Amino acid sequence: MRKKIDEFFLLEKNKSFPTFDGLRAIAITMVMMAHIQPWLLGMKSMIGSPVRKEDFLISILSYLPFIGMNTGTIGVDIFFVLSGFLIVMTLFKKQPNFLYFIFRRYARLLPVHLVLIIPFLEKISLTAILLNIFFLVDLFPSFSNVNLVTWTLTYEMIFYVLCAAWLLNIRKVKFLATWKFFLLLIFVFILSQPLFMHLFSTVGMKFLDLSRFVAFFFGVVLAKLYYMDKALWGNLQPFFRYGAVLGIPLILLFQYLLFY
């Protein structure tokens, strides 16, 4: 039975990192519970349950791994780390044409996305339709967002474009492979947020939260480590294993203490 299940989910076929499926399962569970719990609490208040007396308990539960609504952010970041790692590994191995690479990313995402949003497109303008289809609507707050959860795909697509442009030009421009470039990139991220937020708002656009890209870049660093130094990667595996076990509860505890 276990073999049949593994074959069904393709856990061992053509996969360099089958254990990533477990990380995806963790992330999916955390994100789903983050969206389900507010609905459950709303149902509880509708039937007359004394929610006020349970505020303290609810505030603690909201930060429990796999249960609390505040774990959704960490679940999204897990996906971003995996994206950073896997995309860089793909580009290291295959080095495809830039346009072909971006086309393939859209080709993987669009079918399911279109099934979800097509029934609602008749109610919005043509511009809003195009922005929704290509995951750009979150950059323009004045247009309707049909599927609110696609905000993560906006970050994904921008990262794909930036990462592909970087890796596919790294051999042409040596500066892109130096520590100075990454140091400059960090300063740009830190200093540009308030400046560009104001500039974008003046033209009716929303400037994305650059801190969300930290998870992507963490995945990029891990991919470079894996690709360039397998021995060091092997030595760090216990750290990754224990970090995954201890990291999520510690982050949630920190968030709870910080905001409560």
Coordinates of C-alpha atoms in Angstrom, one line a residue:
M1 CA 0.0 0.0 0.0
R2 CA 2.8 2.4 0.9
K3 CA 4.5 1.8 -2.5
K4 CA 1.2 2.4 -4.3
I5 CA 0.7 5.7 -2.4
D6 CA 4.3 6.8 -3.2
E7 CA 3.7 6.0 -6.8
F8 CA 0.5 7.9 -6.9
F9 CA 2.1 11.0 -5.5
L10 CA 5.3 10.5 -7.5
L11 CA 7.4 11.0 -4.4
E12 CA 10.3 9.1 -5.8
K13 CA 10.0 9.5 -9.5
N14 CA 12.1 12.2 -11.2
K15 CA 12.4 14.2 -8.0
S16 CA 15.7 15.4 -6.6
F17 CA 14.1 16.5 -3.4
P18 CA 11.2 14.2 -2.4
T19 CA 11.2 15.4 1.2
F20 CA 10.1 18.8 0.0
D21 CA 6.6 17.3 -0.4
G22 CA 6.6 17.1 3.4
L23 CA 7.5 20.8 3.7
R24 CA 4.8 21.6 1.2
A25 CA 2.3 19.6 3.3
I26 CA 3.3 21.6 6.4
A27 CA 2.9 24.9 4.6
I28 CA -0.4 24.0 3.0
T29 CA -1.8 23.0 6.4
M30 CA -0.7 26.2 8.0
V31 CA -2.1 28.4 5.3
M32 CA -5.4 26.5 5.2
M33 CA -5.9 26.8 8.9
A34 CA -5.1 30.5 8.8
H35 CA -8.0 31.0 6.5
I36 CA -10.4 28.5 8.1
Q37 CA -10.0 29.6 11.8
P38 CA -11.5 33.1 11.4
W39 CA -14.5 31.4 9.8
L40 CA -14.8 29.0 12.6
L41 CA -14.6 31.8 15.2
G42 CA -17.2 33.7 13.3
M43 CA -19.6 30.7 13.3
K44 CA -19.0 30.3 17.1
S45 CA -19.9 33.9 17.8
M46 CA -23.1 33.6 15.6
I47 CA -24.5 30.8 17.8
G48 CA -24.1 32.9 20.9
S49 CA -20.9 31.5 22.4
P50 CA -19.4 33.9 24.9
V51 CA -16.3 34.7 22.9
R52 CA -15.2 37.6 25.2
K53 CA -14.4 35.2 28.0
E54 CA -12.2 33.2 25.7
D55 CA -10.2 36.0 24.2
F56 CA -7.0 35.1 26.0
L57 CA -7.3 31.4 25.0
I58 CA -8.1 32.3 21.4
S59 CA -5.1 34.7 21.2
I60 CA -2.8 31.8 22.2
L61 CA -4.5 29.3 19.9
S62 CA -4.1 31.7 17.0
Y63 CA -0.3 31.2 17.2
L64 CA -0.2 27.4 17.5
P65 CA 1.5 25.7 14.6
F66 CA -0.9 24.1 12.0
I67 CA -3.9 25.6 13.9
G68 CA -3.6 29.3 14.5
M69 CA -4.6 31.9 12.0
N70 CA -1.3 33.7 12.5
T71 CA 0.7 30.8 11.2
G72 CA -0.3 31.5 7.6
T73 CA 2.5 34.0 7.1
I74 CA 5.1 31.3 8.0
G75 CA 3.4 28.9 5.7
V76 CA 3.7 31.3 2.8
D77 CA 7.3 32.0 3.6
I78 CA 8.0 28.2 3.5
F79 CA 6.7 28.2 -0.1
F80 CA 8.8 31.3 -0.9
V81 CA 12.0 29.5 0.4
L82 CA 11.2 26.4 -1.6
S83 CA 10.6 28.6 -4.7
G84 CA 13.9 30.3 -4.3
F85 CA 15.7 27.1 -3.9
L86 CA 14.0 25.1 -6.7
I87 CA 14.0 27.9 -9.3
V88 CA 17.7 28.6 -8.8
M89 CA 18.5 24.8 -9.1
T90 CA 16.5 24.7 -12.3
L91 CA 18.3 27.7 -13.8
F92 CA 21.7 26.3 -12.7
K93 CA 21.0 23.0 -14.4
K94 CA 19.2 24.0 -17.6
Q95 CA 20.0 27.7 -18.2
P96 CA 17.0 28.2 -20.5
N97 CA 16.2 31.2 -22.6
F98 CA 14.7 34.0 -20.4
L99 CA 11.4 34.4 -22.3
Y100 CA 11.0 30.6 -22.4
F101 CA 11.6 30.3 -18.7
I102 CA 9.0 33.0 -17.9
F103 CA 6.5 31.4 -20.3
R104 CA 6.9 28.0 -18.6
R105 CA 6.2 29.6 -15.2
Y106 CA 3.0 31.1 -16.5
A107 CA 2.0 27.9 -18.3
R108 CA 2.2 26.0 -15.0
L109 CA 0.1 28.5 -13.0
L110 CA -2.5 29.7 -15.5
P111 CA -4.7 26.7 -16.1
V112 CA -5.9 26.2 -12.5
H113 CA -5.9 30.0 -11.9
L114 CA -8.2 30.6 -14.9
V115 CA -10.7 27.9 -13.8
L116 CA -11.1 29.7 -10.5
I117 CA -11.5 33.3 -11.8
I118 CA -13.3 32.9 -15.2
P119 CA -16.8 32.9 -13.6
F120 CA -16.2 36.3 -12.1
L121 CA -14.4 38.1 -15.0
E122 CA -17.6 39.3 -16.7
K123 CA -18.2 41.7 -13.8
I124 CA -14.9 43.6 -14.2
S125 CA -13.2 45.7 -16.9
L126 CA -10.9 44.4 -19.5
T127 CA -7.9 46.0 -17.8
A128 CA -8.8 44.3 -14.5
I129 CA -9.2 41.0 -16.4
L130 CA -5.7 41.2 -17.8
L131 CA -4.2 42.3 -14.4
N132 CA -6.0 39.4 -12.7
I133 CA -4.9 36.8 -15.3
F134 CA -1.2 37.7 -15.1
F135 CA -1.1 38.2 -11.3
L136 CA -0.5 42.0 -11.5
V137 CA -3.7 43.2 -10.0
D138 CA -2.2 43.6 -6.5
L139 CA 0.1 46.3 -7.9
F140 CA -3.0 48.4 -8.8
P141 CA -5.3 48.8 -5.8
S142 CA -8.0 50.7 -7.8
F143 CA -8.8 47.5 -9.8
S144 CA -10.8 44.6 -8.5
N145 CA -8.9 41.5 -7.3
V146 CA -11.1 38.5 -8.1
N147 CA -9.0 36.0 -6.2
L148 CA -7.5 37.6 -3.1
V149 CA -5.0 34.8 -2.4
T150 CA -3.1 35.4 -5.7
W151 CA -1.1 38.1 -4.0
T152 CA 1.5 35.5 -3.3
L153 CA 1.8 34.7 -7.0
T154 CA 2.5 38.4 -7.7
Y155 CA 5.6 38.0 -5.5
E156 CA 6.4 34.7 -7.1
M157 CA 6.3 36.1 -10.7
I158 CA 8.4 39.2 -9.8
F159 CA 10.9 37.0 -8.1
Y160 CA 11.0 34.7 -11.2
V161 CA 11.7 37.6 -13.5
L162 CA 14.4 39.1 -11.2
C163 CA 16.1 35.7 -10.5
A164 CA 16.1 34.6 -14.1
A165 CA 17.5 38.0 -15.2
W166 CA 20.3 37.7 -12.6
L167 CA 21.3 34.1 -13.2
L168 CA 21.1 34.3 -17.0
N169 CA 23.4 37.3 -17.1
I170 CA 25.8 36.4 -14.3
R171 CA 28.4 35.1 -16.7
K172 CA 28.2 38.3 -18.8
V173 CA 28.6 40.7 -15.9
K174 CA 31.0 39.4 -13.2
F175 CA 29.9 42.1 -10.7
L176 CA 26.6 40.2 -10.3
A177 CA 28.5 37.2 -8.8
T178 CA 30.3 39.3 -6.1
W179 CA 29.6 39.9 -2.5
K180 CA 29.5 43.7 -3.3
F181 CA 26.5 43.2 -5.5
F182 CA 24.6 41.4 -2.7
L183 CA 25.6 44.1 -0.2
L184 CA 24.4 46.7 -2.6
L185 CA 21.1 44.8 -3.1
I186 CA 20.6 44.7 0.7
F187 CA 21.0 48.5 0.9
V188 CA 18.6 49.0 -2.0
F189 CA 16.0 46.8 -0.3
I190 CA 16.4 48.7 3.0
L191 CA 16.4 52.2 1.7
S192 CA 14.0 52.0 -1.3
Q193 CA 10.9 50.8 0.6
P194 CA 9.7 54.2 2.0
L195 CA 10.9 56.1 -1.1
F196 CA 9.2 53.9 -3.7
M197 CA 6.0 53.4 -1.6
H198 CA 5.5 57.2 -1.8
L199 CA 6.4 57.3 -5.5
F200 CA 4.1 54.4 -6.4
S201 CA 1.2 55.8 -4.4
T202 CA 1.3 59.1 -6.3
V203 CA 0.5 57.2 -9.5
G204 CA -2.1 55.0 -8.0
M205 CA 0.1 51.9 -7.6
K206 CA 1.1 49.7 -4.6
F207 CA 4.7 49.1 -3.9
L208 CA 5.3 45.5 -2.7
D209 CA 6.7 44.8 0.7
L210 CA 10.3 44.0 0.0
S211 CA 10.7 42.1 3.3
R212 CA 8.7 39.3 1.7
F213 CA 11.6 38.6 -0.7
V214 CA 13.9 37.7 2.2
A215 CA 12.4 34.1 2.1
F216 CA 13.1 33.9 -1.6
F217 CA 16.7 35.0 -1.1
F218 CA 17.2 32.5 1.7
G219 CA 16.2 29.8 -0.8
V220 CA 18.7 31.2 -3.3
V221 CA 21.5 31.0 -0.7
L222 CA 20.6 27.4 0.1
A223 CA 20.6 26.5 -3.6
K224 CA 24.0 28.1 -4.1
L225 CA 25.3 26.2 -1.0
Y226 CA 23.9 22.9 -2.3
Y227 CA 25.1 23.4 -5.8
M228 CA 28.6 24.7 -5.0
D229 CA 29.6 22.8 -1.8
K230 CA 27.8 19.4 -1.3
A231 CA 30.1 18.5 1.6
L232 CA 29.2 21.6 3.6
W233 CA 25.5 21.0 2.7
G234 CA 25.8 17.5 4.1
N235 CA 27.3 18.8 7.4
L236 CA 24.5 21.3 7.8
Q237 CA 21.7 18.9 7.2
P238 CA 21.2 18.2 11.0
F239 CA 21.0 22.0 11.5
F240 CA 18.3 22.2 8.9
R241 CA 16.4 19.3 10.4
Y242 CA 16.4 20.7 13.9
G243 CA 15.9 24.2 12.7
A244 CA 12.7 23.1 10.9
V245 CA 11.4 21.5 14.1
L246 CA 12.3 24.3 16.5
G247 CA 12.1 27.3 14.2
I248 CA 8.4 27.5 13.6
P249 CA 7.4 27.3 17.4
L250 CA 10.1 29.9 18.3
I251 CA 8.9 32.3 15.6
L252 CA 5.3 32.0 16.7
L253 CA 6.3 32.5 20.3
F254 CA 8.2 35.6 19.3
Q255 CA 5.3 37.0 17.3
Y256 CA 2.9 36.3 20.2
L257 CA 5.2 38.1 22.7
L258 CA 5.7 41.0 20.3
F259 CA 2.1 41.7 19.4
Y260 CA 0.4 40.8 22.7

